[in-house]
Amino acid sequence: MIKKFFTRGYIFLVLAFIYIPIFILVIYSFNSGKTIGAWEMFSFKWYGKLGEIGDVVLNTVLLAVISAVIATILGTLGAIGIYYSKGKLGKAVNGISQVPVVNSEVVTACALVMLFMIAGLAHRTLFGLYVGHIVITAPFVMLSVMPKLKQMDSSLYEAALDLGATPTQALFKVVLPEILPGIFTGFMLAITLSLDDYIVTATLAPLGYDTISTAVYKAIALTTDKASEQVPIYRALTTIIFILTVAVVVFINVRANRIAKKRAEAGL
């Protein structure tokens, strides 16, 4: 009984530590004042000013989607190549591909800057920024795809070849459909990591180019009137993102429960 009480209490404290600040932010996004802790009046004032940061949101979404698509393609092909590689080569490439996962983003950002300098290229460009996001997200796609490849019946690919399919046909008609859930998971993870990134973006983004992460930092760090005016606008934006995230999670869980219930009723 006591163990159960402390277990539930510990879980409650962890959840409270995570979600109470978010709930406070959500509440004060409807405050007409700029400062958290000084309630003035309920208002949708800051939601009406979301258009002022439209360029920042567009930059963030485009960067996340485009880099995630490229990272998903490269990560999927890399995972397939590693899975079908034999001997020490496959193990070596697999180990190297996981370095960006455990490596600090500061080290990755500095390494990319040095690489661009050695190649004689400017690092603060859109090209450099997209390369940086692909570098930090592609390994996570590989980690998502690899378990699905290991769960797949390895004889399916050989059977397709024996039945007359070309390697390309076997890849697209046999292998990819089997690992599609892992590919989708990797794609969503890549988008999340790109949206959340600050260090690589701040290091490689062109001057004057902001995503949500860098714009929020500048709005908080700078003391100008314009910067302080944007802080509550980002509270409103964060509230919308939080509500959409919760809605998606609820939808996915409800859909998964319904599918599981139908399968149980069908005896599958």
mmCIF file of C-alpha atoms in Angstrom:
data_model
loop_
_atom_site.group_PDB
_atom_site.id
_atom_site.type_symbol
_atom_site.label_atom_id
_atom_site.label_comp_id
_atom_site.label_asym_id
_atom_site.label_seq_id
_atom_site.Cartn_x
_atom_site.Cartn_y
_atom_site.Cartn_z
ATOM 1 C CA MET A 1 0.000 0.000 0.000
ATOM 2 C CA ILE A 2 2.779 2.414 0.978
ATOM 3 C CA LYS A 3 4.836 1.447 -2.076
ATOM 4 C CA LYS A 4 1.831 2.087 -4.319
ATOM 5 C CA PHE A 5 1.242 5.456 -2.657
ATOM 6 C CA PHE A 6 4.842 6.606 -3.170
ATOM 7 C CA THR A 7 4.859 5.306 -6.759
ATOM 8 C CA ARG A 8 1.737 7.272 -7.643
ATOM 9 C CA GLY A 9 3.016 10.294 -5.751
ATOM 10 C CA TYR A 10 6.296 10.213 -7.658
ATOM 11 C CA ILE A 11 4.468 9.988 -11.001
ATOM 12 C CA PHE A 12 2.183 12.855 -9.975
ATOM 13 C CA LEU A 13 5.155 15.061 -9.038
ATOM 14 C CA VAL A 14 6.905 14.355 -12.336
ATOM 15 C CA LEU A 15 3.776 15.153 -14.351
ATOM 16 C CA ALA A 16 3.143 18.274 -12.278
ATOM 17 C CA PHE A 17 6.732 19.443 -12.828
ATOM 18 C CA ILE A 18 6.272 19.024 -16.595
ATOM 19 C CA TYR A 19 2.759 20.325 -17.131
ATOM 20 C CA ILE A 20 2.181 23.071 -14.546
ATOM 21 C CA PRO A 21 4.515 25.536 -16.348
ATOM 22 C CA ILE A 22 2.716 24.748 -19.619
ATOM 23 C CA PHE A 23 -0.692 25.361 -18.059
ATOM 24 C CA ILE A 24 0.539 28.666 -16.611
ATOM 25 C CA LEU A 25 1.778 29.696 -20.041
ATOM 26 C CA VAL A 26 -1.569 28.742 -21.594
ATOM 27 C CA ILE A 27 -3.511 30.755 -19.004
ATOM 28 C CA TYR A 28 -1.384 33.873 -19.435
ATOM 29 C CA SER A 29 -1.620 33.661 -23.212
ATOM 30 C CA PHE A 30 -5.143 35.042 -22.655
ATOM 31 C CA ASN A 31 -3.895 37.890 -20.487
ATOM 32 C CA SER A 32 -3.954 41.349 -22.045
ATOM 33 C CA GLY A 33 -0.768 42.209 -20.165
ATOM 34 C CA LYS A 34 2.741 41.263 -21.222
ATOM 35 C CA THR A 35 4.056 39.869 -17.938
ATOM 36 C CA ILE A 36 3.385 36.472 -16.401
ATOM 37 C CA GLY A 37 2.291 36.937 -12.788
ATOM 38 C CA ALA A 38 0.504 40.234 -13.357
ATOM 39 C CA TRP A 39 -3.004 39.467 -14.576
ATOM 40 C CA GLU A 40 -4.799 42.413 -16.183
ATOM 41 C CA MET A 41 -7.764 41.246 -18.242
ATOM 42 C CA PHE A 42 -8.924 38.220 -20.266
ATOM 43 C CA SER A 43 -8.244 38.922 -23.923
ATOM 44 C CA PHE A 44 -7.451 37.347 -27.294
ATOM 45 C CA LYS A 45 -5.194 40.318 -28.034
ATOM 46 C CA TRP A 46 -2.033 38.298 -28.615
ATOM 47 C CA TYR A 47 -3.777 35.724 -30.790
ATOM 48 C CA GLY A 48 -4.837 38.555 -33.061
ATOM 49 C CA LYS A 49 -1.176 39.486 -33.539
ATOM 50 C CA LEU A 50 0.014 36.048 -34.644
ATOM 51 C CA GLY A 51 0.283 37.381 -38.187
ATOM 52 C CA GLU A 52 3.297 39.441 -37.077
ATOM 53 C CA ILE A 53 5.338 36.254 -36.699
ATOM 54 C CA GLY A 54 3.937 34.536 -39.798
ATOM 55 C CA ASP A 55 7.325 34.592 -41.570
ATOM 56 C CA VAL A 56 8.997 32.904 -38.591
ATOM 57 C CA VAL A 57 6.381 30.145 -38.506
ATOM 58 C CA LEU A 58 6.646 29.635 -42.281
ATOM 59 C CA ASN A 59 10.456 29.405 -42.078
ATOM 60 C CA THR A 60 10.179 26.851 -39.295
ATOM 61 C CA VAL A 61 7.622 24.661 -41.051
ATOM 62 C CA LEU A 62 9.417 24.694 -44.410
ATOM 63 C CA LEU A 63 12.749 23.873 -42.771
ATOM 64 C CA ALA A 64 11.242 21.031 -40.743
ATOM 65 C CA VAL A 65 9.251 19.445 -43.581
ATOM 66 C CA ILE A 66 11.872 19.692 -46.334
ATOM 67 C CA SER A 67 14.768 18.548 -44.151
ATOM 68 C CA ALA A 68 12.616 15.734 -42.705
ATOM 69 C CA VAL A 69 11.690 14.473 -46.193
ATOM 70 C CA ILE A 70 15.336 14.389 -47.296
ATOM 71 C CA ALA A 71 16.454 12.889 -43.967
ATOM 72 C CA THR A 72 13.759 10.206 -44.232
ATOM 73 C CA ILE A 73 14.900 9.210 -47.724
ATOM 74 C CA LEU A 74 18.579 9.129 -46.751
ATOM 75 C CA GLY A 75 17.920 7.466 -43.400
ATOM 76 C CA THR A 76 15.719 4.771 -44.938
ATOM 77 C CA LEU A 77 18.214 3.994 -47.694
ATOM 78 C CA GLY A 78 21.016 3.984 -45.140
ATOM 79 C CA ALA A 79 19.155 1.576 -42.855
ATOM 80 C CA ILE A 80 18.415 -0.775 -45.759
ATOM 81 C CA GLY A 81 22.033 -0.620 -46.912
ATOM 82 C CA ILE A 82 23.353 -1.360 -43.429
ATOM 83 C CA TYR A 83 20.855 -4.180 -42.885
ATOM 84 C CA TYR A 84 21.861 -5.975 -46.070
ATOM 85 C CA SER A 85 25.588 -5.272 -45.654
ATOM 86 C CA LYS A 86 27.595 -8.269 -44.548
ATOM 87 C CA GLY A 87 30.591 -8.520 -42.265
ATOM 88 C CA LYS A 88 32.505 -5.733 -40.581
ATOM 89 C CA LEU A 89 31.555 -3.048 -43.106
ATOM 90 C CA GLY A 90 27.911 -3.032 -42.075
ATOM 91 C CA LYS A 91 28.782 -2.920 -38.383
ATOM 92 C CA ALA A 92 31.285 -0.094 -38.915
ATOM 93 C CA VAL A 93 28.836 2.028 -40.919
ATOM 94 C CA ASN A 94 26.096 1.337 -38.373
ATOM 95 C CA GLY A 95 28.345 2.506 -35.547
ATOM 96 C CA ILE A 96 29.411 5.647 -37.394
ATOM 97 C CA SER A 97 25.801 6.512 -38.254
ATOM 98 C CA GLN A 98 24.881 6.579 -34.566
ATOM 99 C CA VAL A 99 27.537 9.134 -33.619
ATOM 100 C CA PRO A 100 25.270 12.159 -34.303
ATOM 101 C CA VAL A 101 22.639 10.599 -32.019
ATOM 102 C CA VAL A 102 24.878 10.514 -28.946
ATOM 103 C CA ASN A 103 27.011 13.487 -29.933
ATOM 104 C CA SER A 104 26.370 16.941 -28.517
ATOM 105 C CA GLU A 105 24.667 19.321 -30.944
ATOM 106 C CA VAL A 106 27.301 21.941 -30.140
ATOM 107 C CA VAL A 107 30.003 19.595 -31.427
ATOM 108 C CA THR A 108 27.947 18.772 -34.513
ATOM 109 C CA ALA A 109 27.343 22.451 -35.267
ATOM 110 C CA CYS A 110 31.031 23.353 -34.838
ATOM 111 C CA ALA A 111 32.078 20.377 -36.984
ATOM 112 C CA LEU A 112 29.750 21.505 -39.769
ATOM 113 C CA VAL A 113 31.123 25.049 -39.604
ATOM 114 C CA MET A 114 34.683 23.719 -39.914
ATOM 115 C CA LEU A 115 33.640 21.448 -42.792
ATOM 116 C CA PHE A 116 32.139 24.351 -44.726
ATOM 117 C CA MET A 117 35.226 26.470 -44.061
ATOM 118 C CA ILE A 118 37.548 23.722 -45.294
ATOM 119 C CA ALA A 119 35.387 23.331 -48.415
ATOM 120 C CA GLY A 120 35.556 27.090 -48.994
ATOM 121 C CA LEU A 121 31.826 27.566 -48.462
ATOM 122 C CA ALA A 122 29.993 30.066 -46.302
ATOM 123 C CA HIS A 123 28.308 28.287 -43.402
ATOM 124 C CA ARG A 124 25.579 30.857 -42.727
ATOM 125 C CA THR A 125 23.450 29.966 -45.726
ATOM 126 C CA LEU A 126 20.135 28.195 -46.247
ATOM 127 C CA PHE A 127 22.066 25.323 -47.799
ATOM 128 C CA GLY A 128 24.212 24.968 -44.685
ATOM 129 C CA LEU A 129 21.165 25.198 -42.442
ATOM 130 C CA TYR A 130 19.319 22.443 -44.298
ATOM 131 C CA VAL A 131 22.428 20.255 -44.317
ATOM 132 C CA GLY A 132 22.748 20.727 -40.561
ATOM 133 C CA HIS A 133 19.148 19.683 -39.909
ATOM 134 C CA ILE A 134 19.483 16.665 -42.177
ATOM 135 C CA VAL A 135 22.661 15.603 -40.374
ATOM 136 C CA ILE A 136 21.005 15.676 -36.945
ATOM 137 C CA THR A 137 17.725 14.025 -38.030
ATOM 138 C CA ALA A 138 18.729 11.312 -40.543
ATOM 139 C CA PRO A 139 20.351 9.043 -37.889
ATOM 140 C CA PHE A 140 17.099 9.038 -35.906
ATOM 141 C CA VAL A 141 15.239 7.919 -39.021
ATOM 142 C CA MET A 142 17.690 5.038 -39.332
ATOM 143 C CA LEU A 143 17.080 4.070 -35.718
ATOM 144 C CA SER A 144 13.320 4.002 -36.414
ATOM 145 C CA VAL A 145 13.587 1.974 -39.612
ATOM 146 C CA MET A 146 16.169 -0.592 -38.480
ATOM 147 C CA PRO A 147 13.896 -2.440 -35.992
ATOM 148 C CA LYS A 148 11.246 -2.876 -38.705
ATOM 149 C CA LEU A 149 13.861 -4.361 -41.018
ATOM 150 C CA LYS A 150 14.887 -6.825 -38.311
ATOM 151 C CA GLN A 151 11.242 -7.775 -37.717
ATOM 152 C CA MET A 152 10.699 -8.399 -41.443
ATOM 153 C CA ASP A 153 11.062 -11.895 -42.840
ATOM 154 C CA SER A 154 14.450 -11.706 -44.552
ATOM 155 C CA SER A 155 13.426 -14.330 -47.105
ATOM 156 C CA LEU A 156 10.753 -12.069 -48.652
ATOM 157 C CA TYR A 157 13.303 -10.070 -50.633
ATOM 158 C CA GLU A 158 15.025 -13.195 -51.970
ATOM 159 C CA ALA A 159 11.660 -14.738 -52.804
ATOM 160 C CA ALA A 160 10.702 -11.671 -54.828
ATOM 161 C CA LEU A 161 13.947 -11.936 -56.780
ATOM 162 C CA ASP A 162 13.372 -15.647 -57.394
ATOM 163 C CA LEU A 163 9.910 -14.873 -58.758
ATOM 164 C CA GLY A 164 11.390 -12.548 -61.384
ATOM 165 C CA ALA A 165 11.325 -9.133 -59.713
ATOM 166 C CA THR A 166 14.258 -6.799 -60.234
ATOM 167 C CA PRO A 167 16.085 -5.515 -57.135
ATOM 168 C CA THR A 168 14.346 -2.148 -57.541
ATOM 169 C CA GLN A 169 10.912 -3.763 -57.840
ATOM 170 C CA ALA A 170 11.594 -5.955 -54.810
ATOM 171 C CA LEU A 171 12.646 -2.897 -52.837
ATOM 172 C CA PHE A 172 9.544 -0.845 -53.623
ATOM 173 C CA LYS A 173 6.960 -3.649 -53.663
ATOM 174 C CA VAL A 174 8.231 -5.871 -50.855
ATOM 175 C CA VAL A 175 10.699 -4.181 -48.506
ATOM 176 C CA LEU A 176 9.303 -0.637 -48.276
ATOM 177 C CA PRO A 177 5.667 -1.705 -47.567
ATOM 178 C CA GLU A 178 6.934 -3.903 -44.727
ATOM 179 C CA ILE A 179 8.912 -1.120 -43.062
ATOM 180 C CA LEU A 180 6.482 1.729 -43.810
ATOM 181 C CA PRO A 181 5.447 2.212 -40.124
ATOM 182 C CA GLY A 182 9.099 2.696 -39.193
ATOM 183 C CA ILE A 183 9.587 5.162 -42.047
ATOM 184 C CA PHE A 184 6.559 7.192 -40.940
ATOM 185 C CA THR A 185 7.766 7.179 -37.322
ATOM 186 C CA GLY A 186 11.200 8.341 -38.433
ATOM 187 C CA PHE A 187 9.672 11.107 -40.546
ATOM 188 C CA MET A 188 7.590 12.422 -37.640
ATOM 189 C CA LEU A 189 10.600 12.209 -35.327
ATOM 190 C CA ALA A 190 12.709 14.138 -37.839
ATOM 191 C CA ILE A 191 10.083 16.888 -38.032
ATOM 192 C CA THR A 192 9.912 17.098 -34.235
ATOM 193 C CA LEU A 193 13.691 17.312 -33.863
ATOM 194 C CA SER A 194 13.922 19.988 -36.552
ATOM 195 C CA LEU A 195 11.154 22.078 -34.985
ATOM 196 C CA ASP A 196 12.815 21.798 -31.593
ATOM 197 C CA ASP A 197 16.394 22.527 -32.630
ATOM 198 C CA TYR A 198 18.098 25.733 -31.550
ATOM 199 C CA ILE A 199 21.879 25.204 -31.485
ATOM 200 C CA VAL A 200 22.400 24.063 -35.074
ATOM 201 C CA THR A 201 19.886 26.629 -36.332
ATOM 202 C CA ALA A 202 21.493 29.514 -34.433
ATOM 203 C CA THR A 203 24.932 28.476 -35.715
ATOM 204 C CA LEU A 204 24.124 27.909 -39.385
ATOM 205 C CA ALA A 205 21.099 30.117 -40.161
ATOM 206 C CA PRO A 206 21.703 33.156 -42.402
ATOM 207 C CA LEU A 207 21.700 36.494 -40.630
ATOM 208 C CA GLY A 208 18.132 37.764 -40.321
ATOM 209 C CA TYR A 209 16.649 34.294 -40.852
ATOM 210 C CA ASP A 210 14.723 33.096 -37.802
ATOM 211 C CA THR A 211 12.828 29.999 -36.823
ATOM 212 C CA ILE A 212 10.575 29.770 -33.785
ATOM 213 C CA SER A 213 13.412 28.609 -31.517
ATOM 214 C CA THR A 214 15.813 31.424 -32.443
ATOM 215 C CA ALA A 215 13.055 34.054 -32.561
ATOM 216 C CA VAL A 216 11.826 33.131 -29.064
ATOM 217 C CA TYR A 217 15.376 33.372 -27.706
ATOM 218 C CA LYS A 218 15.861 36.796 -29.276
ATOM 219 C CA ALA A 219 12.490 38.013 -27.993
ATOM 220 C CA ILE A 220 13.403 36.985 -24.440
ATOM 221 C CA ALA A 221 17.059 38.018 -24.536
ATOM 222 C CA LEU A 222 16.628 41.439 -26.137
ATOM 223 C CA THR A 223 15.285 44.321 -24.072
ATOM 224 C CA THR A 224 13.852 46.441 -26.884
ATOM 225 C CA ASP A 225 10.153 47.325 -26.932
ATOM 226 C CA LYS A 226 9.602 45.315 -30.115
ATOM 227 C CA ALA A 227 11.162 42.217 -28.583
ATOM 228 C CA SER A 228 9.147 42.481 -25.371
ATOM 229 C CA GLU A 229 6.000 42.941 -27.452
ATOM 230 C CA GLN A 230 6.612 39.626 -29.234
ATOM 231 C CA VAL A 231 7.075 37.495 -26.096
ATOM 232 C CA PRO A 232 3.315 37.202 -25.331
ATOM 233 C CA ILE A 233 2.643 36.516 -29.022
ATOM 234 C CA TYR A 234 4.853 33.439 -28.765
ATOM 235 C CA ARG A 235 2.874 32.398 -25.692
ATOM 236 C CA ALA A 236 -0.235 32.361 -27.868
ATOM 237 C CA LEU A 237 1.603 30.406 -30.571
ATOM 238 C CA THR A 238 2.885 27.906 -28.003
ATOM 239 C CA THR A 239 -0.643 27.422 -26.687
ATOM 240 C CA ILE A 240 -1.911 26.597 -30.181
ATOM 241 C CA ILE A 241 0.956 24.145 -30.752
ATOM 242 C CA PHE A 242 0.271 22.477 -27.386
ATOM 243 C CA ILE A 243 -3.459 22.106 -28.089
ATOM 244 C CA LEU A 244 -2.817 20.683 -31.565
ATOM 245 C CA THR A 245 -0.272 18.229 -30.154
ATOM 246 C CA VAL A 246 -2.696 17.018 -27.490
ATOM 247 C CA ALA A 247 -5.459 16.662 -30.090
ATOM 248 C CA VAL A 248 -3.229 14.577 -32.381
ATOM 249 C CA VAL A 249 -2.091 12.319 -29.516
ATOM 250 C CA VAL A 250 -5.680 11.780 -28.357
ATOM 251 C CA PHE A 251 -6.807 11.026 -31.926
ATOM 252 C CA ILE A 252 -4.005 8.492 -32.460
ATOM 253 C CA ASN A 253 -4.689 6.728 -29.162
ATOM 254 C CA VAL A 254 -8.464 6.603 -29.707
ATOM 255 C CA ARG A 255 -7.952 5.248 -33.236
ATOM 256 C CA ALA A 256 -5.456 2.638 -32.001
ATOM 257 C CA ASN A 257 -7.857 1.514 -29.250
ATOM 258 C CA ARG A 258 -10.710 1.183 -31.753
ATOM 259 C CA ILE A 259 -8.561 -0.881 -34.125
ATOM 260 C CA ALA A 260 -7.430 -3.121 -31.248
ATOM 261 C CA LYS A 261 -11.028 -3.549 -30.095
ATOM 262 C CA LYS A 262 -12.206 -4.496 -33.610
ATOM 263 C CA ARG A 263 -9.400 -7.018 -33.942
ATOM 264 C CA ALA A 264 -10.246 -8.496 -30.541
ATOM 265 C CA GLU A 265 -13.914 -8.805 -31.548
ATOM 266 C CA ALA A 266 -12.903 -10.443 -34.830
ATOM 267 C CA GLY A 267 -10.671 -12.882 -32.953
ATOM 268 C CA LEU A 268 -7.489 -11.795 -34.719
#
